[in-house]
Amino acid sequence: MALSSDEIERYARHLVLPEVGGPGQARLKAARVLVIGAGGLGAPLIQYLAAAGIGTIGIVDDDVVSLSNLQRQVIHGTPEIGRLKVESAREAVDRLNPHVGVETHPTRLTPENAAGLIGAYDVVADGSDNFATRYAVSDACFHARRPLVTAALGRFDGSLTTLKPYATDARGRPNPTYRCLFPNPPPPGSVAPCAEAGVLGALAGIMGSLMALEVIRTVTEFGEPLVGRLLMVDTRAMRFETLGYGWDEANPLNGTDAPG
């Protein structure tokens, strides 16, 4: 895709990076990225994807903006309280970068609608805050053969990985699925929701920005993605660690006994 003179100036700092350059920026412009959730993770993620020049951003969220969101969901402002988050986020993207298209999906992603939503995009970034959605997204991405960038927040810690289980590693083995890393969701009630446990607002900014970096990496193919690696961030000790994980042949998606 050709870049306009305005886009050339807007993305000048990308264009001078040999790892991105004109071809990489053109791929960003052509890309369609689906963001699950316009909350703590989705807010910075959407903003940096828009600033980077992703051509089309789809946003899935059925919630409205509340006052307690604004400590971390920085794409929304006080005047947007009570409005749908997808509409608030769309207007923020319009202000930031008129070259980016936004498709809003004011619904909750479920196993029933996941395939239809995910199939229309090239890359998926999951910033949801519940395990049911995470498993529905990861399973649907596996079947649709879509790369998935997924992150989670704790009180002072976060984690991030990239999944491409439809591909193989350097040794010819399948890449791991989300269920290789987390075979089953935790028992109901064992993990306190954000409203009860709390979350450091700036942590959401860190993890959402790292998600955007992984999406941009996936589209432009620079560097080494977090495939088979879980990045863990502990803001109390300001420590970043990476845990390797691999394919589990017992996993139900691409394991040895998986259907098909």
PDB file of C-alpha atoms in Angstrom:
ATOM      1  CA  MET A   1       0.000   0.000   0.000  1.00  0.00           C
ATOM      2  CA  ALA A   2       1.303   3.444  -0.949  1.00  0.00           C
ATOM      3  CA  LEU A   3       1.692   6.007   1.834  1.00  0.00           C
ATOM      4  CA  SER A   4       0.441   9.552   1.431  1.00  0.00           C
ATOM      5  CA  SER A   5       2.719  12.516   2.115  1.00  0.00           C
ATOM      6  CA  ASP A   6       0.948  13.039   5.432  1.00  0.00           C
ATOM      7  CA  GLU A   7       1.545   9.403   6.399  1.00  0.00           C
ATOM      8  CA  ILE A   8       5.210   9.615   5.412  1.00  0.00           C
ATOM      9  CA  GLU A   9       5.689  12.504   7.805  1.00  0.00           C
ATOM     10  CA  ARG A  10       3.519  10.921  10.520  1.00  0.00           C
ATOM     11  CA  TYR A  11       5.431   7.628  10.472  1.00  0.00           C
ATOM     12  CA  ALA A  12       8.877   9.104   9.766  1.00  0.00           C
ATOM     13  CA  ARG A  13      10.429   7.548  12.879  1.00  0.00           C
ATOM     14  CA  HIS A  14       9.247   4.115  11.744  1.00  0.00           C
ATOM     15  CA  LEU A  15      10.371   4.628   8.175  1.00  0.00           C
ATOM     16  CA  VAL A  16      13.985   5.248   9.177  1.00  0.00           C
ATOM     17  CA  LEU A  17      14.107   1.980  11.128  1.00  0.00           C
ATOM     18  CA  PRO A  18      15.611  -0.651   8.807  1.00  0.00           C
ATOM     19  CA  GLU A  19      13.568  -3.331  10.555  1.00  0.00           C
ATOM     20  CA  VAL A  20      10.310  -1.536   9.674  1.00  0.00           C
ATOM     21  CA  GLY A  21      10.883   0.925   6.835  1.00  0.00           C
ATOM     22  CA  GLY A  22       8.450   1.485   4.022  1.00  0.00           C
ATOM     23  CA  PRO A  23       7.525  -2.189   3.489  1.00  0.00           C
ATOM     24  CA  GLY A  24       6.824  -2.677   7.197  1.00  0.00           C
ATOM     25  CA  GLN A  25       4.742   0.470   7.423  1.00  0.00           C
ATOM     26  CA  ALA A  26       2.768  -0.647   4.378  1.00  0.00           C
ATOM     27  CA  ARG A  27       2.067  -3.958   6.119  1.00  0.00           C
ATOM     28  CA  LEU A  28       0.858  -2.070   9.195  1.00  0.00           C
ATOM     29  CA  LYS A  29      -1.447  -0.010   6.993  1.00  0.00           C
ATOM     30  CA  ALA A  30      -2.869  -3.151   5.390  1.00  0.00           C
ATOM     31  CA  ALA A  31      -3.332  -5.016   8.681  1.00  0.00           C
ATOM     32  CA  ARG A  32      -6.631  -5.723  10.391  1.00  0.00           C
ATOM     33  CA  VAL A  33      -6.244  -6.204  14.159  1.00  0.00           C
ATOM     34  CA  LEU A  34      -9.011  -7.258  16.548  1.00  0.00           C
ATOM     35  CA  VAL A  35      -8.692  -5.994  20.130  1.00  0.00           C
ATOM     36  CA  ILE A  36     -10.702  -7.828  22.786  1.00  0.00           C
ATOM     37  CA  GLY A  37     -11.552  -5.335  25.519  1.00  0.00           C
ATOM     38  CA  ALA A  38     -11.242  -1.553  25.656  1.00  0.00           C
ATOM     39  CA  GLY A  39     -10.284  -1.503  29.328  1.00  0.00           C
ATOM     40  CA  GLY A  40      -7.006  -1.399  31.240  1.00  0.00           C
ATOM     41  CA  LEU A  41      -4.993  -3.354  28.675  1.00  0.00           C
ATOM     42  CA  GLY A  42      -7.013  -2.387  25.636  1.00  0.00           C
ATOM     43  CA  ALA A  43      -6.776   1.360  26.257  1.00  0.00           C
ATOM     44  CA  PRO A  44      -3.004   1.800  25.721  1.00  0.00           C
ATOM     45  CA  LEU A  45      -2.974  -1.059  23.220  1.00  0.00           C
ATOM     46  CA  ILE A  46      -5.527   0.642  20.957  1.00  0.00           C
ATOM     47  CA  GLN A  47      -3.793   3.997  21.237  1.00  0.00           C
ATOM     48  CA  TYR A  48      -0.375   2.652  20.230  1.00  0.00           C
ATOM     49  CA  LEU A  49      -1.811   0.542  17.416  1.00  0.00           C
ATOM     50  CA  ALA A  50      -3.559   3.617  16.073  1.00  0.00           C
ATOM     51  CA  ALA A  51      -0.429   5.744  16.417  1.00  0.00           C
ATOM     52  CA  ALA A  52       1.578   3.041  14.603  1.00  0.00           C
ATOM     53  CA  GLY A  53      -0.765   3.164  11.623  1.00  0.00           C
ATOM     54  CA  ILE A  54      -2.630  -0.142  11.815  1.00  0.00           C
ATOM     55  CA  GLY A  55      -5.096   0.128   8.948  1.00  0.00           C
ATOM     56  CA  THR A  56      -8.176  -1.283  10.692  1.00  0.00           C
ATOM     57  CA  ILE A  57      -8.732  -1.850  14.397  1.00  0.00           C
ATOM     58  CA  GLY A  58     -11.726  -3.863  15.529  1.00  0.00           C
ATOM     59  CA  ILE A  59     -12.787  -3.374  19.155  1.00  0.00           C
ATOM     60  CA  VAL A  60     -14.936  -5.858  21.085  1.00  0.00           C
ATOM     61  CA  ASP A  61     -16.426  -4.675  24.387  1.00  0.00           C
ATOM     62  CA  ASP A  62     -19.986  -4.573  25.720  1.00  0.00           C
ATOM     63  CA  ASP A  63     -19.257  -2.384  28.759  1.00  0.00           C
ATOM     64  CA  VAL A  64     -19.747   1.320  29.423  1.00  0.00           C
ATOM     65  CA  VAL A  65     -17.232   3.753  30.898  1.00  0.00           C
ATOM     66  CA  SER A  66     -17.454   4.194  34.665  1.00  0.00           C
ATOM     67  CA  LEU A  67     -15.628   6.588  36.983  1.00  0.00           C
ATOM     68  CA  SER A  68     -13.614   3.765  38.554  1.00  0.00           C
ATOM     69  CA  ASN A  69     -12.226   2.861  35.092  1.00  0.00           C
ATOM     70  CA  LEU A  70     -10.406   6.133  34.611  1.00  0.00           C
ATOM     71  CA  GLN A  71      -7.507   5.324  36.985  1.00  0.00           C
ATOM     72  CA  ARG A  72      -6.090   3.001  34.296  1.00  0.00           C
ATOM     73  CA  GLN A  73      -8.265   3.033  31.144  1.00  0.00           C
ATOM     74  CA  VAL A  74      -6.601   6.092  29.688  1.00  0.00           C
ATOM     75  CA  ILE A  75      -8.304   6.072  26.303  1.00  0.00           C
ATOM     76  CA  HIS A  76     -11.488   7.267  28.046  1.00  0.00           C
ATOM     77  CA  GLY A  77     -12.099  10.548  29.866  1.00  0.00           C
ATOM     78  CA  THR A  78     -14.526  11.955  32.412  1.00  0.00           C
ATOM     79  CA  PRO A  79     -16.961  13.230  29.730  1.00  0.00           C
ATOM     80  CA  GLU A  80     -17.299   9.637  28.421  1.00  0.00           C
ATOM     81  CA  ILE A  81     -18.696   8.201  31.674  1.00  0.00           C
ATOM     82  CA  GLY A  82     -21.811   6.214  30.839  1.00  0.00           C
ATOM     83  CA  ARG A  83     -20.957   5.807  27.152  1.00  0.00           C
ATOM     84  CA  LEU A  84     -20.088   2.559  25.428  1.00  0.00           C
ATOM     85  CA  LYS A  85     -16.351   1.937  25.636  1.00  0.00           C
ATOM     86  CA  VAL A  86     -16.163   0.965  21.966  1.00  0.00           C
ATOM     87  CA  GLU A  87     -17.605   4.338  20.940  1.00  0.00           C
ATOM     88  CA  SER A  88     -15.359   6.275  23.309  1.00  0.00           C
ATOM     89  CA  ALA A  89     -12.333   4.375  21.991  1.00  0.00           C
ATOM     90  CA  ARG A  90     -13.371   4.918  18.372  1.00  0.00           C
ATOM     91  CA  GLU A  91     -13.555   8.680  18.877  1.00  0.00           C
ATOM     92  CA  ALA A  92     -10.146   8.676  20.577  1.00  0.00           C
ATOM     93  CA  VAL A  93      -8.636   6.872  17.583  1.00  0.00           C
ATOM     94  CA  ASP A  94     -10.295   9.314  15.195  1.00  0.00           C
ATOM     95  CA  ARG A  95      -8.652  12.199  17.067  1.00  0.00           C
ATOM     96  CA  LEU A  96      -5.269  10.493  17.121  1.00  0.00           C
ATOM     97  CA  ASN A  97      -4.996   9.189  13.560  1.00  0.00           C
ATOM     98  CA  PRO A  98      -7.558   9.789  10.798  1.00  0.00           C
ATOM     99  CA  HIS A  99      -5.838   7.180   8.606  1.00  0.00           C
ATOM    100  CA  VAL A 100      -6.984   4.341  10.891  1.00  0.00           C
ATOM    101  CA  GLY A 101     -10.378   2.717  10.465  1.00  0.00           C
ATOM    102  CA  VAL A 102     -12.254   1.449  13.520  1.00  0.00           C
ATOM    103  CA  GLU A 103     -14.883  -1.278  13.555  1.00  0.00           C
ATOM    104  CA  THR A 104     -16.869  -1.435  16.797  1.00  0.00           C
ATOM    105  CA  HIS A 105     -18.409  -4.618  18.186  1.00  0.00           C
ATOM    106  CA  PRO A 106     -20.473  -3.689  21.279  1.00  0.00           C
ATOM    107  CA  THR A 107     -20.870  -7.269  22.430  1.00  0.00           C
ATOM    108  CA  ARG A 108     -19.239  -9.825  24.688  1.00  0.00           C
ATOM    109  CA  LEU A 109     -17.087 -12.381  22.895  1.00  0.00           C
ATOM    110  CA  THR A 110     -18.386 -15.901  23.503  1.00  0.00           C
ATOM    111  CA  PRO A 111     -17.637 -19.365  22.115  1.00  0.00           C
ATOM    112  CA  GLU A 112     -20.692 -18.884  19.874  1.00  0.00           C
ATOM    113  CA  ASN A 113     -19.622 -15.623  18.189  1.00  0.00           C
ATOM    114  CA  ALA A 114     -15.823 -15.910  18.476  1.00  0.00           C
ATOM    115  CA  ALA A 115     -15.220 -17.556  15.106  1.00  0.00           C
ATOM    116  CA  GLY A 116     -17.216 -14.949  13.199  1.00  0.00           C
ATOM    117  CA  LEU A 117     -15.456 -12.040  14.885  1.00  0.00           C
ATOM    118  CA  ILE A 118     -11.924 -13.427  14.738  1.00  0.00           C
ATOM    119  CA  GLY A 119     -12.158 -14.707  11.179  1.00  0.00           C
ATOM    120  CA  ALA A 120     -12.492 -11.169   9.829  1.00  0.00           C
ATOM    121  CA  TYR A 121      -9.085 -10.040  11.162  1.00  0.00           C
ATOM    122  CA  ASP A 122      -5.409 -10.853  10.623  1.00  0.00           C
ATOM    123  CA  VAL A 123      -4.157 -10.610  14.225  1.00  0.00           C
ATOM    124  CA  VAL A 124      -5.969 -10.783  17.568  1.00  0.00           C
ATOM    125  CA  ALA A 125      -4.926  -9.066  20.806  1.00  0.00           C
ATOM    126  CA  ASP A 126      -6.759 -10.222  23.927  1.00  0.00           C
ATOM    127  CA  GLY A 127      -6.949  -7.825  26.854  1.00  0.00           C
ATOM    128  CA  SER A 128     -10.022  -9.375  28.456  1.00  0.00           C
ATOM    129  CA  ASP A 129     -10.320  -9.694  32.217  1.00  0.00           C
ATOM    130  CA  ASN A 130     -11.923 -13.123  32.616  1.00  0.00           C
ATOM    131  CA  PHE A 131     -10.896 -16.693  31.948  1.00  0.00           C
ATOM    132  CA  ALA A 132     -13.986 -17.702  29.964  1.00  0.00           C
ATOM    133  CA  THR A 133     -13.212 -15.080  27.325  1.00  0.00           C
ATOM    134  CA  ARG A 134      -9.490 -15.907  27.222  1.00  0.00           C
ATOM    135  CA  TYR A 135     -10.157 -19.573  26.512  1.00  0.00           C
ATOM    136  CA  ALA A 136     -12.851 -18.769  23.939  1.00  0.00           C
ATOM    137  CA  VAL A 137     -10.495 -16.357  22.152  1.00  0.00           C
ATOM    138  CA  SER A 138      -7.490 -18.690  22.183  1.00  0.00           C
ATOM    139  CA  ASP A 139      -9.483 -21.681  20.966  1.00  0.00           C
ATOM    140  CA  ALA A 140     -11.064 -19.643  18.157  1.00  0.00           C
ATOM    141  CA  CYS A 141      -7.687 -18.217  17.108  1.00  0.00           C
ATOM    142  CA  PHE A 142      -6.281 -21.736  16.920  1.00  0.00           C
ATOM    143  CA  HIS A 143      -9.069 -22.942  14.637  1.00  0.00           C
ATOM    144  CA  ALA A 144      -8.948 -19.765  12.510  1.00  0.00           C
ATOM    145  CA  ARG A 145      -5.122 -19.921  12.294  1.00  0.00           C
ATOM    146  CA  ARG A 146      -4.767 -16.374  13.583  1.00  0.00           C
ATOM    147  CA  PRO A 147      -1.815 -15.163  15.688  1.00  0.00           C
ATOM    148  CA  LEU A 148      -2.863 -14.175  19.192  1.00  0.00           C
ATOM    149  CA  VAL A 149      -1.173 -11.732  21.556  1.00  0.00           C
ATOM    150  CA  THR A 150      -2.601 -12.234  25.034  1.00  0.00           C
ATOM    151  CA  ALA A 151      -1.853 -10.554  28.365  1.00  0.00           C
ATOM    152  CA  ALA A 152      -3.157 -10.594  31.921  1.00  0.00           C
ATOM    153  CA  LEU A 153      -2.909  -8.292  34.907  1.00  0.00           C
ATOM    154  CA  GLY A 154      -2.537  -8.965  38.610  1.00  0.00           C
ATOM    155  CA  ARG A 155      -2.371  -6.397  41.392  1.00  0.00           C
ATOM    156  CA  PHE A 156       1.274  -5.415  40.756  1.00  0.00           C
ATOM    157  CA  ASP A 157       2.248  -7.972  38.137  1.00  0.00           C
ATOM    158  CA  GLY A 158       1.437  -8.871  34.566  1.00  0.00           C
ATOM    159  CA  SER A 159       2.175 -11.484  31.938  1.00  0.00           C
ATOM    160  CA  LEU A 160       2.295 -11.569  28.144  1.00  0.00           C
ATOM    161  CA  THR A 161       2.787 -14.145  25.400  1.00  0.00           C
ATOM    162  CA  THR A 162       2.207 -14.620  21.682  1.00  0.00           C
ATOM    163  CA  LEU A 163       0.587 -17.734  20.278  1.00  0.00           C
ATOM    164  CA  LYS A 164       0.988 -19.208  16.794  1.00  0.00           C
ATOM    165  CA  PRO A 165      -0.002 -22.853  17.374  1.00  0.00           C
ATOM    166  CA  TYR A 166      -0.861 -23.408  13.719  1.00  0.00           C
ATOM    167  CA  ALA A 167       2.873 -23.162  12.878  1.00  0.00           C
ATOM    168  CA  THR A 168       5.874 -25.268  13.893  1.00  0.00           C
ATOM    169  CA  ASP A 169       9.134 -24.442  15.641  1.00  0.00           C
ATOM    170  CA  ALA A 170      12.675 -24.836  14.309  1.00  0.00           C
ATOM    171  CA  ARG A 171      12.624 -28.538  15.190  1.00  0.00           C
ATOM    172  CA  GLY A 172       9.368 -29.161  13.352  1.00  0.00           C
ATOM    173  CA  ARG A 173       7.220 -29.517  16.464  1.00  0.00           C
ATOM    174  CA  PRO A 174       3.902 -27.660  16.782  1.00  0.00           C
ATOM    175  CA  ASN A 175       4.079 -24.340  18.595  1.00  0.00           C
ATOM    176  CA  PRO A 176       2.278 -24.427  21.945  1.00  0.00           C
ATOM    177  CA  THR A 177      -1.343 -23.459  22.397  1.00  0.00           C
ATOM    178  CA  TYR A 178      -2.777 -21.402  25.252  1.00  0.00           C
ATOM    179  CA  ARG A 179      -3.919 -24.707  26.767  1.00  0.00           C
ATOM    180  CA  CYS A 180      -0.316 -25.948  26.776  1.00  0.00           C
ATOM    181  CA  LEU A 181       0.515 -23.046  29.078  1.00  0.00           C
ATOM    182  CA  PHE A 182      -2.733 -23.029  31.082  1.00  0.00           C
ATOM    183  CA  PRO A 183      -4.495 -26.386  30.572  1.00  0.00           C
ATOM    184  CA  ASN A 184      -7.568 -25.417  32.575  1.00  0.00           C
ATOM    185  CA  PRO A 185      -8.984 -22.234  34.078  1.00  0.00           C
ATOM    186  CA  PRO A 186      -8.632 -21.862  37.851  1.00  0.00           C
ATOM    187  CA  PRO A 187     -11.575 -22.936  40.015  1.00  0.00           C
ATOM    188  CA  PRO A 188     -14.372 -20.336  40.227  1.00  0.00           C
ATOM    189  CA  GLY A 189     -13.720 -17.830  42.993  1.00  0.00           C
ATOM    190  CA  SER A 190     -10.030 -18.679  43.376  1.00  0.00           C
ATOM    191  CA  VAL A 191      -8.870 -15.488  41.605  1.00  0.00           C
ATOM    192  CA  ALA A 192     -10.320 -12.237  42.927  1.00  0.00           C
ATOM    193  CA  PRO A 193     -11.613  -9.833  40.268  1.00  0.00           C
ATOM    194  CA  CYS A 194      -9.971  -6.459  39.767  1.00  0.00           C
ATOM    195  CA  ALA A 195     -12.732  -4.661  41.693  1.00  0.00           C
ATOM    196  CA  GLU A 196     -11.876  -6.685  44.805  1.00  0.00           C
ATOM    197  CA  ALA A 197      -8.120  -7.179  44.463  1.00  0.00           C
ATOM    198  CA  GLY A 198      -7.183  -3.818  42.922  1.00  0.00           C
ATOM    199  CA  VAL A 199      -4.646  -3.114  40.186  1.00  0.00           C
ATOM    200  CA  LEU A 200      -1.873  -0.557  39.763  1.00  0.00           C
ATOM    201  CA  GLY A 201      -2.996   1.772  36.991  1.00  0.00           C
ATOM    202  CA  ALA A 202       0.396   2.354  35.388  1.00  0.00           C
ATOM    203  CA  LEU A 203       0.939  -1.425  35.178  1.00  0.00           C
ATOM    204  CA  ALA A 204      -1.919  -1.617  32.684  1.00  0.00           C
ATOM    205  CA  GLY A 205      -0.113   0.994  30.603  1.00  0.00           C
ATOM    206  CA  ILE A 206       3.100  -1.048  30.603  1.00  0.00           C
ATOM    207  CA  MET A 207       1.437  -4.305  29.634  1.00  0.00           C
ATOM    208  CA  GLY A 208      -0.879  -2.755  27.057  1.00  0.00           C
ATOM    209  CA  SER A 209       2.074  -1.035  25.405  1.00  0.00           C
ATOM    210  CA  LEU A 210       4.000  -4.324  25.337  1.00  0.00           C
ATOM    211  CA  MET A 211       0.969  -5.945  23.709  1.00  0.00           C
ATOM    212  CA  ALA A 212       1.041  -3.268  21.011  1.00  0.00           C
ATOM    213  CA  LEU A 213       4.737  -3.930  20.452  1.00  0.00           C
ATOM    214  CA  GLU A 214       4.059  -7.653  19.990  1.00  0.00           C
ATOM    215  CA  VAL A 215       1.237  -6.946  17.523  1.00  0.00           C
ATOM    216  CA  ILE A 216       3.477  -4.601  15.528  1.00  0.00           C
ATOM    217  CA  ARG A 217       6.218  -7.253  15.620  1.00  0.00           C
ATOM    218  CA  THR A 218       3.769  -9.876  14.370  1.00  0.00           C
ATOM    219  CA  VAL A 219       2.697  -7.690  11.448  1.00  0.00           C
ATOM    220  CA  THR A 220       6.139  -6.416  10.407  1.00  0.00           C
ATOM    221  CA  GLU A 221       8.067  -9.557  11.449  1.00  0.00           C
ATOM    222  CA  PHE A 222      10.993  -7.789  13.115  1.00  0.00           C
ATOM    223  CA  GLY A 223      12.889  -9.407  15.963  1.00  0.00           C
ATOM    224  CA  GLU A 224      11.868 -12.473  17.962  1.00  0.00           C
ATOM    225  CA  PRO A 225       8.225 -12.819  19.082  1.00  0.00           C
ATOM    226  CA  LEU A 226       7.153 -14.201  22.443  1.00  0.00           C
ATOM    227  CA  VAL A 227       6.133 -17.539  20.919  1.00  0.00           C
ATOM    228  CA  GLY A 228       6.807 -20.264  23.480  1.00  0.00           C
ATOM    229  CA  ARG A 229       7.864 -17.626  25.993  1.00  0.00           C
ATOM    230  CA  LEU A 230       5.868 -16.014  28.791  1.00  0.00           C
ATOM    231  CA  LEU A 231       7.042 -12.541  29.789  1.00  0.00           C
ATOM    232  CA  MET A 232       6.374 -11.859  33.468  1.00  0.00           C
ATOM    233  CA  VAL A 233       6.546  -8.363  34.927  1.00  0.00           C
ATOM    234  CA  ASP A 234       6.775  -7.704  38.678  1.00  0.00           C
ATOM    235  CA  THR A 235       6.498  -3.982  39.384  1.00  0.00           C
ATOM    236  CA  ARG A 236       7.147  -4.338  43.108  1.00  0.00           C
ATOM    237  CA  ALA A 237      10.699  -5.506  42.390  1.00  0.00           C
ATOM    238  CA  MET A 238      10.758  -3.883  38.906  1.00  0.00           C
ATOM    239  CA  ARG A 239      11.789  -7.228  37.484  1.00  0.00           C
ATOM    240  CA  PHE A 240      11.168  -8.632  34.013  1.00  0.00           C
ATOM    241  CA  GLU A 241      11.577 -12.392  33.572  1.00  0.00           C
ATOM    242  CA  THR A 242      10.890 -14.748  30.681  1.00  0.00           C
ATOM    243  CA  LEU A 243       9.691 -18.322  31.164  1.00  0.00           C
ATOM    244  CA  GLY A 244       9.972 -20.756  28.283  1.00  0.00           C
ATOM    245  CA  TYR A 245       7.133 -23.207  27.654  1.00  0.00           C
ATOM    246  CA  GLY A 246       6.525 -25.763  24.949  1.00  0.00           C
ATOM    247  CA  TRP A 247       4.019 -27.914  23.183  1.00  0.00           C
ATOM    248  CA  ASP A 248       2.116 -30.324  25.414  1.00  0.00           C
ATOM    249  CA  GLU A 249       1.247 -33.399  23.421  1.00  0.00           C
ATOM    250  CA  ALA A 250      -1.763 -33.949  25.706  1.00  0.00           C
ATOM    251  CA  ASN A 251      -3.375 -30.584  24.939  1.00  0.00           C
ATOM    252  CA  PRO A 252      -6.819 -30.917  23.313  1.00  0.00           C
ATOM    253  CA  LEU A 253      -6.229 -28.579  20.371  1.00  0.00           C
ATOM    254  CA  ASN A 254      -3.115 -29.835  18.562  1.00  0.00           C
ATOM    255  CA  GLY A 255      -2.041 -32.652  20.838  1.00  0.00           C
ATOM    256  CA  THR A 256      -1.528 -36.237  19.695  1.00  0.00           C
ATOM    257  CA  ASP A 257      -5.120 -37.168  20.570  1.00  0.00           C
ATOM    258  CA  ALA A 258      -6.729 -33.963  19.289  1.00  0.00           C
ATOM    259  CA  PRO A 259      -9.654 -34.340  16.857  1.00  0.00           C
ATOM    260  CA  GLY A 260      -8.645 -34.249  13.194  1.00  0.00           C
TER     261      GLY A 260
END
